[in-house]
């Protein structure tokens, strides 16, 4: 079994950069954590995120992410363009 882990070297030198990604992740009423899970699910049908938690509230927040589901391919691509520094 091969595992591929993708990491993006991100340097945040601009508040606009952070704001752009944050707005997408929080779309539709998601929390940032729920948005991150939606992004991972939207990247690949075979990727399974294993989110951490420290308390019941975090467990509930993670579980509620399933109600939102995966981001569309367009949303994933938009996030990846921003991370790659290709934002318009």
mmCIF file of C-alpha atoms in Angstrom:
data_model
loop_
_atom_site.group_PDB
_atom_site.id
_atom_site.type_symbol
_atom_site.label_atom_id
_atom_site.label_comp_id
_atom_site.label_asym_id
_atom_site.label_seq_id
_atom_site.Cartn_x
_atom_site.Cartn_y
_atom_site.Cartn_z
ATOM 1 C CA UNK A 1 0.000 0.000 0.000
ATOM 2 C CA UNK A 2 1.382 3.388 -0.982
ATOM 3 C CA UNK A 3 0.564 6.506 0.984
ATOM 4 C CA UNK A 4 0.895 9.952 -0.497
ATOM 5 C CA UNK A 5 0.962 12.959 1.764
ATOM 6 C CA UNK A 6 0.687 16.329 0.100
ATOM 7 C CA UNK A 7 2.041 19.364 1.873
ATOM 8 C CA UNK A 8 1.944 22.921 0.674
ATOM 9 C CA UNK A 9 4.755 25.245 1.692
ATOM 10 C CA UNK A 10 2.712 28.273 2.623
ATOM 11 C CA UNK A 11 4.163 31.590 3.658
ATOM 12 C CA UNK A 12 1.520 34.034 4.739
ATOM 13 C CA UNK A 13 2.867 37.464 4.011
ATOM 14 C CA UNK A 14 -0.461 39.029 3.301
ATOM 15 C CA UNK A 15 -3.706 39.123 5.270
ATOM 16 C CA UNK A 16 -5.650 38.984 1.981
ATOM 17 C CA UNK A 17 -4.152 35.567 1.239
ATOM 18 C CA UNK A 18 -5.323 34.177 4.571
ATOM 19 C CA UNK A 19 -8.710 35.851 4.275
ATOM 20 C CA UNK A 20 -9.301 34.325 0.815
ATOM 21 C CA UNK A 21 -8.743 30.767 1.977
ATOM 22 C CA UNK A 22 -10.629 31.357 5.228
ATOM 23 C CA UNK A 23 -13.684 32.653 3.360
ATOM 24 C CA UNK A 24 -13.835 29.538 1.188
ATOM 25 C CA UNK A 25 -13.359 27.164 4.128
ATOM 26 C CA UNK A 26 -16.115 28.890 6.099
ATOM 27 C CA UNK A 27 -18.564 28.978 3.190
ATOM 28 C CA UNK A 28 -22.058 27.666 3.718
ATOM 29 C CA UNK A 29 -21.880 28.150 7.482
ATOM 30 C CA UNK A 30 -18.977 25.761 8.064
ATOM 31 C CA UNK A 31 -16.432 26.279 10.818
ATOM 32 C CA UNK A 32 -12.773 26.335 9.732
ATOM 33 C CA UNK A 33 -12.383 22.729 10.890
ATOM 34 C CA UNK A 34 -15.462 21.641 8.949
ATOM 35 C CA UNK A 35 -14.160 23.490 5.892
ATOM 36 C CA UNK A 36 -10.810 21.732 6.152
ATOM 37 C CA UNK A 37 -12.575 18.374 6.282
ATOM 38 C CA UNK A 38 -14.760 19.341 3.299
ATOM 39 C CA UNK A 39 -11.602 20.287 1.378
ATOM 40 C CA UNK A 40 -9.947 16.925 2.111
ATOM 41 C CA UNK A 41 -13.091 15.014 1.096
ATOM 42 C CA UNK A 42 -13.332 17.101 -2.070
ATOM 43 C CA UNK A 43 -9.741 16.358 -3.095
ATOM 44 C CA UNK A 44 -10.198 12.627 -3.382
ATOM 45 C CA UNK A 45 -12.845 9.992 -2.791
ATOM 46 C CA UNK A 46 -10.140 7.752 -1.317
ATOM 47 C CA UNK A 47 -8.715 10.204 1.238
ATOM 48 C CA UNK A 48 -9.988 9.737 4.762
ATOM 49 C CA UNK A 49 -9.213 12.539 7.201
ATOM 50 C CA UNK A 50 -8.615 11.592 10.810
ATOM 51 C CA UNK A 51 -9.357 14.770 12.761
ATOM 52 C CA UNK A 52 -8.177 15.195 16.307
ATOM 53 C CA UNK A 53 -10.253 16.343 19.233
ATOM 54 C CA UNK A 54 -9.828 17.235 22.884
ATOM 55 C CA UNK A 55 -13.410 17.460 24.087
ATOM 56 C CA UNK A 56 -17.007 16.570 23.248
ATOM 57 C CA UNK A 57 -17.639 19.928 21.542
ATOM 58 C CA UNK A 58 -14.829 19.223 19.070
ATOM 59 C CA UNK A 59 -16.154 15.706 18.411
ATOM 60 C CA UNK A 60 -19.578 17.172 17.646
ATOM 61 C CA UNK A 61 -18.066 19.847 15.382
ATOM 62 C CA UNK A 62 -16.084 17.231 13.455
ATOM 63 C CA UNK A 63 -19.126 14.976 13.095
ATOM 64 C CA UNK A 64 -21.304 17.864 11.885
ATOM 65 C CA UNK A 65 -18.892 18.312 8.967
ATOM 66 C CA UNK A 66 -20.531 15.256 7.393
ATOM 67 C CA UNK A 67 -23.759 17.248 7.057
ATOM 68 C CA UNK A 68 -21.946 19.714 4.778
ATOM 69 C CA UNK A 69 -20.186 17.072 2.701
ATOM 70 C CA UNK A 70 -17.269 17.517 0.338
ATOM 71 C CA UNK A 71 -16.358 20.715 -1.455
ATOM 72 C CA UNK A 72 -17.009 20.720 -5.183
ATOM 73 C CA UNK A 73 -14.074 20.202 -7.509
ATOM 74 C CA UNK A 74 -14.255 23.922 -8.411
ATOM 75 C CA UNK A 75 -13.914 24.948 -4.762
ATOM 76 C CA UNK A 76 -10.969 22.587 -4.227
ATOM 77 C CA UNK A 77 -9.272 23.986 -7.334
ATOM 78 C CA UNK A 78 -9.872 27.555 -6.148
ATOM 79 C CA UNK A 79 -8.219 26.800 -2.796
ATOM 80 C CA UNK A 80 -5.294 25.138 -4.548
ATOM 81 C CA UNK A 81 -4.833 28.146 -6.867
ATOM 82 C CA UNK A 82 -4.668 30.425 -3.828
ATOM 83 C CA UNK A 83 -2.204 28.118 -2.049
ATOM 84 C CA UNK A 84 -0.051 28.044 -5.180
ATOM 85 C CA UNK A 85 -0.033 31.844 -5.303
ATOM 86 C CA UNK A 86 -2.132 31.980 -8.468
ATOM 87 C CA UNK A 87 -4.995 34.001 -6.999
ATOM 88 C CA UNK A 88 -6.469 36.512 -9.434
#
